[in-house]
Amino acid sequence: MSINIQTDFKTVGTRPIRPDGPDKVTGRAKYGADLNLSGMLYGHIVRSPHAHAVIKSIDFSAALAMPGVVATMSAEDLPEPGDRILPGAEIEMKLKDISPIIMARGKVLFHSQAVAAVAATSESLAAEAAKRVVVEYEVLPHVLDVHAAMADDAPLVHDDVFTQGIDPAPTRPSNLSADFEMAKGDIEAGFAEADLVIERTYNVPMCHQGYIEPHACVARSDENGKIEIWCCTQGPFMVRNMTAEITGIDLGKIKVTASEIGGGFGGKTTVYVEPVATILACKSGRPVKIVMSRDEVFRASGPVSSAETQVKIGAKKDGTLTAIKTDILMDSGAFSSSPILPATMFAAACYRCDNMHSRGREVLTNKPKAWAYRAPGAPQSIMAVECAVNELAQGLGIDPIDFRLLNAVEEGDVPLFGVPFQSIGLKQSLEAAKNHPNYQAALEQNQGRGVAAAFWINAGLQSSATIHVAEDGSLNVLTGNPDIGGSRASMAMLAAEVLGIPVETVRPSVVDTDSVGYCDTTGGSRTTLATGSAVMKAAGMLREELKHRAAAIWNVDIKEVEWYDGMAVVHSGIGIDELRDELRAGTAGRNPEKVLTMAELAAQAGATGGPLTASASVHAHSAQPSFAVNICDVQVDRDTGKVDILRYTCVQDAGKAVHPAYVEGQMQGGAVQGIGWALNEEYLFNDQGVLENAGFLDYRIPVASDLPMIDTVIVEVPNPLHPFGVRGVGEVPICPPMPAVATAVNRAAGTQLYDLPLSPPKLLAAIEGAGADNEAA
Amino acid sequence: MPLLQYEAPTSLAQARQALAGRSDAKILAGGTDLLVQMRLGLRDPALVVDIKHVPELMEITLGEQGLRLGAAVPGAVVTDHPEIGQLYPGFVEALGLIGSSQIQGRCSAGGNLCNASPAADCVPALIANRATCNIMGPDGERTVAVEAFNTGPASNCLAADEILVSIDLPRPGPRSSDAYLRFIPRTEMDIAVAGAAVALSLDEAGVCIDARVAIGAVAPTALLVPAAADALIGGTLDEDSLNRASAAASEAAAPITDKRGTVEYRKKVVGVLVRRAAGVAKARIEATS
Amino acid sequence: MAKVIFPSDLQAFTGDTAEVEVTSVNYRDLVAELSGRYPALTEEAIRKHALAIDGMIIHNPFLEAFNSDSELVFFAKIAGG
């Protein structure tokens, strides 16, 4: 499968001013919590004080006795999920794994799980009323640690979970919800062939996406049962679907409008508050607003699975990899939702190796239900493989980039997950990293360098777009994908490119679920690729329509009309090349007998068939993988264990960067998130399952002053399936930072610490331990 | 619904009156701790007395004797002051470490002290500078050394109807300076895992003739560590005296293990900070004389 | 004949067969052919997977056609972030 890929662009690849910029920097942009309606109530959610308990009873009477408390709800107000599978979801999801996150049903399975909710006339009144909801619990033993959860006598998180992937299927329920393996070649023969084998265990902690804007929504119900929801989300159509399924309200009665979004990173690809506000709005007959606090976001949204990964990897003296074995254990929290599949499938996707084996196990514990975070699952397992590769290269005395170049996958190679690679840019990215000045920078004492490569699959999925031409020839481009990473800019640029018009004349908008065709969620690095393809398709249809309108005005055959540089031009009496020369020279002027601009065509639209619009939809099959390579230099303070990032370099194959500044922003943002995960971010639970650092003070994402300028290099190996060569860019940036940082730190400190985060107390203890080992030796 | 009462007295007498007989009141200065605690449900006062309009609490007086700093003077006012930073660079640095630029416009040394966090940044620096607290109560004024002001985490020596009016820092002698260092896992916007302040006076030969060492975040309150000061006095901040001071600080530390650090880690790092802070203070003296 | 590659979870239904050749040239026929050949391999189990046709991953391949020399890889559906 191949198509002609355009390489000469007018707009794509430039850096126009972002359309959302002025509203964001002036504070005009409206985020989830910024909408207020007259008569609006405030919802407050009552949360479990226990990690595992039976809900014996819920008594709302004291709360309802307070003047101004208008409505209450609990799981009683939601339909029984039964065995229903969520229709239309990207992957199979059971309603019984989703509904209890909105309202616990019968049992609570983690601390701070939603149990009930109240709506009142003010925020403070709602909070006070929530305190007066009396919930009687019967506390059950809980389990927090994945190893403890797999013990025979462990408390069961669910009594109806039987391990998937084991043949024959187990007859006893357990907390091990999935255990599966993938293999190719002969793994033991591969290790027998190796001259050096590295075997080590790597731990990545449970963390949070750390989006700055908490979940927020307003829901309104009218007398006809029509529901309107305004919320910050990555997917308004997903909110519509999930709210319908969870509440039992007909999907067709729900309209969802996505607000501006202050970060999602995968964390806003599900619902937490929207169904609650909807039910409270239906019961009260008034609009209801719910804004999660930061504390609630940390405790009760979807954090990111921890992973313990054992890697065994072997190579010959010449550096050829002979065997790669990974065994990944993921904590999914209280429901099966971890990204164990991609973690297992993609751990070593960067490498050509005949003998591979990967095992993935997902374990349930009494912790919040894990959810997606940029390239879900890949950072955890890639962390392990990349650190092991660095150790292997070092042990063989081979430069880590050369080692990777020797073993990197390229077109035609078949990874463990079976789908042969088409044209990909891993080797080109490795070469670019090797040639970067930062890779040559001299290191001083207590400084170290780490390199890592990474893969992510990227998604396509379904998208729609509508284009309207205004009377002056300017355009509205409408899609249903919230702009979390620059999609409005790329939608406008792709439309401008196809039509050959200035990007400034295109106004991109994210519109509600009633106003555009279905769009899958903004996620999976898919929006510029898939929704962009819908925009390109609609723009192409519009271009054809414009040619027809011009032909009608000129009264010539459509074959006589060309579209050039944003204008219709007619061949009649003059060759197209000659006309182009005239247009370039400006001598054709504004001769409407030869040339019709967008504005002129738009002005005559009424006389030529009515308003100019085009709508298109796609189920994009053109997604192709992305690869990235990072280089990290650190300095370690041997007296305190503190790590400073000295230099950081991101290289990534973007296929074709539509708006390079946004691509660089994605690369830098992913690096920062990965650096945070490597050095300080982690969920700290006490022995009762209560999160101890539910705030940004003690959940330490990096601050700006922690970081150097993050250097970026965009590599462009075109996606062979996309007419402009575009690949998704949003997720792979978070895959290489953890191993790059961890390797750099261990090189600088002379340690072998692979239990992330590499926080100062842990690193100092490792430095002292390594020092003691050296003295003993 | 409980109601919250708010008073904004414009004189010390009015403030005293507002607080008289009330055990359910809290004093509000910048609010950078109190408002956060109220929002988190950790404090639930019935009355908030805003003392930012009381002149004595907002004044800076710098004279022969030293500095009198109104308890509610914002951090940004102190850090922008042309002279205070020259006299007490360590103290000003410590105060400047509290929060972000926005917080600096509100937070105060007095508030930082009264909040009685064991990790408060400016408290060790005040102690190292021999600072004293001027307290106004129903029976008049009293003075308390900063090291005796706090009695434990979130508790201080103020009675319910007393107000911290100002803090006095004596003027340092010649060839004197101070420094404060804290350890945080990030570079800013964080809470000290350990902190150390050192104030030094050197003679012309570079011999330490006076020293005060105070440590923070490693005990229920910030601690004055005389043994660490004794290790420095009489020496030239040589390796041996720095080692002894560092060891004395580690020894004096009585930290806890929590989400921010372990006992072992805090004891070790506070010693490192004392050594480094002494070096900074010495360098400051040498640079200015 | 097109070549079909099963991931490990589908191999549980194919008696550990990882690779098979099929005469089908479209997805509809493929599902029928495979579930006919491996009774344990139900349509439902197959439809839970995406299908990669010659390297192009298709989330919902219901109407897809392919060539007699195509390589078909069943592929677990993956959620992005």
Coordinates of C-alpha atoms in Angstrom, one line a residue, chain A residues 280-574:
Chain A
L280 CA -28.7 15.7 40.0
A281 CA -30.0 18.1 37.3
C282 CA -32.7 15.7 36.3
K283 CA -33.8 15.2 39.9
S284 CA -33.7 18.9 40.8
G285 CA -34.9 20.4 37.5
R286 CA -32.0 22.9 37.8
P287 CA -28.6 23.2 36.2
V288 CA -25.9 21.5 38.4
K289 CA -22.2 22.3 38.4
I290 CA -19.6 20.0 39.8
V291 CA -15.9 20.9 40.0
M292 CA -13.5 18.4 41.4
S293 CA -10.9 19.7 43.8
R294 CA -7.3 18.9 43.2
D295 CA -7.5 16.5 46.2
E296 CA -10.4 14.7 44.6
V297 CA -8.6 14.5 41.2
F298 CA -5.6 12.8 42.9
R299 CA -7.7 10.4 45.0
A300 CA -10.5 9.5 42.7
S301 CA -9.7 10.1 39.1
G302 CA -7.7 7.5 37.1
P303 CA -4.0 7.4 38.0
V304 CA -1.5 5.5 36.0
S305 CA -0.5 1.9 36.6
S306 CA 2.7 1.1 38.4
A307 CA 4.7 -1.6 36.8
E308 CA 7.4 -4.1 38.0
T309 CA 9.2 -5.3 34.9
Q310 CA 11.8 -8.1 34.8
V311 CA 14.0 -7.9 31.8
K312 CA 16.5 -10.5 30.5
I313 CA 18.3 -9.5 27.4
G314 CA 21.3 -11.0 25.6
A315 CA 23.6 -10.0 22.8
K316 CA 26.7 -11.3 21.0
K317 CA 30.0 -9.6 21.4
D318 CA 29.4 -7.7 18.1
G319 CA 26.3 -6.2 19.6
T320 CA 23.7 -8.3 17.8
L321 CA 20.7 -8.9 20.1
T322 CA 19.9 -12.6 20.5
A323 CA 17.0 -12.7 23.0
I324 CA 14.7 -10.3 24.8
K325 CA 12.5 -11.5 27.6
T326 CA 10.1 -9.2 29.5
D327 CA 7.8 -10.0 32.4
I328 CA 5.5 -7.1 33.4
L329 CA 3.3 -6.9 36.5
M330 CA 0.9 -4.0 36.5
D331 CA -1.3 -2.6 39.2
S332 CA -4.7 -1.7 37.7
G333 CA -6.3 -0.5 40.9
A334 CA -9.8 -1.7 41.7
F335 CA -10.9 -2.4 38.2
S336 CA -9.4 -4.0 35.1
S337 CA -8.3 -1.1 33.1
S338 CA -4.5 -1.1 33.1
P339 CA -2.6 -0.8 29.8
I340 CA -1.0 -4.2 30.3
L341 CA -1.6 -5.2 26.7
P342 CA 0.4 -2.4 25.0
A343 CA 3.0 -2.6 27.8
T344 CA 3.6 -6.3 26.9
M345 CA 3.3 -5.9 23.2
F346 CA 5.5 -2.9 22.7
A347 CA 8.2 -3.2 25.4
A348 CA 11.0 -4.1 22.8
A349 CA 9.3 -2.8 19.6
C350 CA 12.4 -0.8 18.7
Y351 CA 14.6 -3.9 18.3
R352 CA 15.0 -6.5 15.6
C353 CA 15.5 -9.7 17.5
D354 CA 14.5 -13.3 16.5
N355 CA 13.9 -14.6 19.9
M356 CA 11.4 -12.6 22.1
H357 CA 9.1 -13.5 24.9
S358 CA 6.9 -11.1 26.8
R359 CA 4.5 -11.8 29.6
G360 CA 2.0 -9.4 31.1
R361 CA 0.1 -9.7 34.3
E362 CA -2.6 -7.3 35.5
V363 CA -3.4 -7.3 39.2
L364 CA -6.3 -5.7 41.0
T365 CA -5.9 -3.9 44.3
N366 CA -7.9 -1.5 46.5
K367 CA -6.6 1.6 44.9
P368 CA -8.2 4.0 42.4
K369 CA -9.0 2.5 39.0
A370 CA -6.0 3.1 36.7
W371 CA -6.5 5.0 33.5
A372 CA -4.8 6.1 30.4
Y373 CA -1.7 8.4 30.3
R374 CA 0.1 9.3 27.0
A375 CA 1.1 6.1 25.2
P376 CA -0.6 4.0 27.9
G377 CA 1.6 1.2 29.1
A378 CA 4.6 1.9 26.9
P379 CA 6.6 4.2 29.1
Q380 CA 6.6 1.6 32.0
S381 CA 7.9 -1.4 29.9
I382 CA 10.1 0.6 27.6
M383 CA 11.8 2.1 30.7
A384 CA 12.9 -1.4 31.6
V385 CA 14.1 -2.6 28.2
E386 CA 15.9 0.6 27.5
C387 CA 17.8 0.7 30.8
A388 CA 18.8 -3.0 30.1
V389 CA 19.9 -2.1 26.6
N390 CA 22.1 0.6 28.0
E391 CA 23.7 -1.7 30.4
L392 CA 24.2 -4.3 27.7
A393 CA 25.8 -1.8 25.4
Q394 CA 28.1 -0.6 28.2
G395 CA 29.0 -4.2 29.1
L396 CA 30.0 -4.9 25.5
G397 CA 31.9 -1.6 25.2
I398 CA 29.6 -0.3 22.4
D399 CA 28.3 3.2 22.2
P400 CA 24.6 3.1 23.2
I401 CA 23.4 4.8 20.0
D402 CA 25.6 2.6 17.8
F403 CA 24.3 -0.4 19.6
R404 CA 20.7 0.7 18.8
L405 CA 21.6 1.5 15.2
L406 CA 22.9 -2.0 14.9
N407 CA 19.6 -3.5 16.2
A408 CA 17.0 -0.9 15.3
V409 CA 13.9 -2.0 13.4
E410 CA 13.3 -0.7 9.9
E411 CA 10.9 -1.3 7.0
G412 CA 10.0 -4.9 6.6
D413 CA 11.0 -6.0 10.1
V414 CA 8.3 -7.8 12.1
P415 CA 8.0 -6.9 15.8
L416 CA 6.6 -9.2 18.5
F417 CA 3.1 -7.8 17.9
G418 CA 3.2 -9.2 14.4
V419 CA 2.4 -6.3 12.1
P420 CA 5.4 -5.7 9.8
F421 CA 6.8 -2.2 9.9
Q422 CA 6.4 0.0 6.8
S423 CA 8.6 3.1 6.3
I424 CA 9.7 4.2 9.8
G425 CA 12.1 6.7 11.2
L426 CA 13.9 5.0 14.1
K427 CA 17.3 4.8 12.4
Q428 CA 17.1 8.3 11.1
S429 CA 16.2 9.5 14.7
L430 CA 19.2 7.6 16.1
E431 CA 21.5 9.2 13.6
A432 CA 20.1 12.7 14.4
A433 CA 20.7 12.1 18.1
K434 CA 24.2 10.9 17.4
N435 CA 25.0 14.0 15.4
H436 CA 23.5 16.4 17.9
P437 CA 26.1 18.6 19.7
N438 CA 24.6 17.6 23.0
Y439 CA 25.8 14.1 22.5
Q440 CA 29.3 15.3 22.2
A441 CA 29.3 17.6 25.2
A442 CA 32.0 16.8 27.7
L443 CA 30.9 15.4 31.1
E444 CA 32.5 16.3 34.3
Q445 CA 32.7 14.5 37.6
N446 CA 29.3 13.4 39.0
Q447 CA 27.7 13.9 35.7
G448 CA 26.2 11.2 33.5
R449 CA 24.5 10.6 30.2
G450 CA 21.6 8.4 29.3
V451 CA 20.1 7.5 25.9
A452 CA 16.8 5.9 25.2
A453 CA 14.7 5.1 22.1
A454 CA 11.0 4.4 22.1
F455 CA 8.1 3.4 20.0
W456 CA 4.4 4.1 20.0
I457 CA 1.7 2.7 17.8
N458 CA -0.6 5.7 17.3
A459 CA -4.3 5.5 16.5
G460 CA -6.6 6.4 13.5
L461 CA -10.3 5.8 14.3
Q462 CA -13.3 7.8 13.3
S463 CA -13.6 11.5 12.7
S464 CA -15.8 14.1 10.9
A465 CA -15.4 17.6 9.8
T466 CA -17.5 20.3 8.3
I467 CA -16.4 23.4 6.4
H468 CA -18.5 26.5 5.8
V469 CA -17.5 29.3 3.5
A470 CA -18.5 32.7 4.7
E471 CA -19.7 35.4 2.3
D472 CA -16.2 36.9 2.2
G473 CA -14.6 33.7 1.3
S474 CA -13.2 33.0 4.7
L475 CA -13.7 29.5 6.2
N476 CA -15.1 27.9 9.3
V477 CA -13.7 24.5 10.0
L478 CA -15.7 22.6 12.5
T479 CA -14.6 19.4 14.3
G480 CA -15.6 17.6 17.4
N481 CA -12.1 17.1 18.8
P482 CA -11.1 19.2 21.8
D483 CA -7.8 20.9 21.2
I484 CA -5.3 19.5 23.7
G485 CA -2.2 19.8 21.7
G486 CA -2.7 22.3 18.8
S487 CA -5.4 20.6 16.7
R488 CA -7.2 23.8 15.9
A489 CA -4.0 25.1 14.4
S490 CA -3.4 21.9 12.4
M491 CA -7.0 21.7 11.2
A492 CA -6.8 25.3 9.9
M493 CA -3.4 24.6 8.3
L494 CA -4.5 21.4 6.6
A495 CA -7.6 23.1 5.2
A496 CA -5.6 26.1 4.0
E497 CA -3.0 23.8 2.4
V498 CA -5.6 21.8 0.4
L499 CA -7.4 25.0 -0.7
G500 CA -4.2 27.0 -1.2
I501 CA -5.6 29.9 0.9
P502 CA -4.0 31.9 3.7
V503 CA -4.3 30.1 7.0
E504 CA -5.4 33.4 8.5
T505 CA -8.7 33.1 6.6
V506 CA -9.6 29.8 8.2
R507 CA -11.3 29.8 11.6
P508 CA -11.1 26.4 13.3
S509 CA -13.7 25.5 16.0
V510 CA -14.4 22.6 18.3
V511 CA -18.2 22.3 18.3
D512 CA -20.8 20.4 20.3
T513 CA -22.1 16.9 19.6
D514 CA -25.2 18.3 17.8
S515 CA -23.2 20.4 15.4
V516 CA -20.7 18.0 13.7
G517 CA -20.5 14.4 12.8
Y518 CA -19.2 11.8 15.2
C519 CA -15.5 12.1 16.3
D520 CA -13.7 9.6 18.4
T521 CA -11.9 11.1 21.4
T522 CA -8.9 13.3 21.1
G523 CA -6.2 10.8 22.1
G524 CA -4.0 8.1 20.7
S525 CA -2.1 10.8 18.8
R526 CA -4.9 10.7 16.3
T527 CA -6.4 14.1 15.9
T528 CA -4.1 15.8 13.3
L529 CA -3.9 12.5 11.4
A530 CA -7.6 11.3 11.5
T531 CA -9.6 14.4 12.1
G532 CA -7.2 16.2 9.9
S533 CA -7.9 13.6 7.2
A534 CA -11.6 14.4 7.5
V535 CA -10.8 18.1 7.2
M536 CA -8.6 17.5 4.1
K537 CA -11.3 15.4 2.6
A538 CA -13.9 18.1 3.2
A539 CA -11.6 20.7 1.8
G540 CA -11.0 18.6 -1.3
M541 CA -14.7 18.3 -1.8
L542 CA -15.1 22.0 -1.4
R543 CA -12.3 22.7 -3.9
E544 CA -14.2 20.6 -6.5
E545 CA -17.4 22.4 -5.7
L546 CA -15.7 25.8 -6.1
K547 CA -14.4 24.7 -9.5
H548 CA -17.9 23.8 -10.5
R549 CA -19.2 27.2 -9.3
A550 CA -16.4 28.9 -11.3
A551 CA -17.2 26.9 -14.4
A552 CA -20.9 27.9 -14.0
I553 CA -20.0 31.6 -13.7
W554 CA -17.7 31.4 -16.8
N555 CA -20.1 29.1 -18.6
V556 CA -17.3 26.7 -19.5
D557 CA -16.8 23.0 -19.0
I558 CA -15.5 22.0 -15.6
K559 CA -12.5 20.5 -17.4
E560 CA -11.5 24.0 -18.4
V561 CA -11.2 25.0 -14.7
E562 CA -8.1 24.5 -12.5
W563 CA -7.7 25.4 -8.8
Y564 CA -4.5 27.3 -8.3
D565 CA -3.2 29.1 -5.2
G566 CA -6.6 29.5 -3.6
M567 CA -8.3 30.6 -6.8
A568 CA -10.2 29.1 -9.7
V569 CA -8.5 29.8 -13.0
V570 CA -9.7 29.0 -16.5
H571 CA -7.7 27.5 -19.3
S572 CA -9.7 29.2 -22.0
G573 CA -7.5 30.9 -24.5
I574 CA -4.4 30.6 -22.3

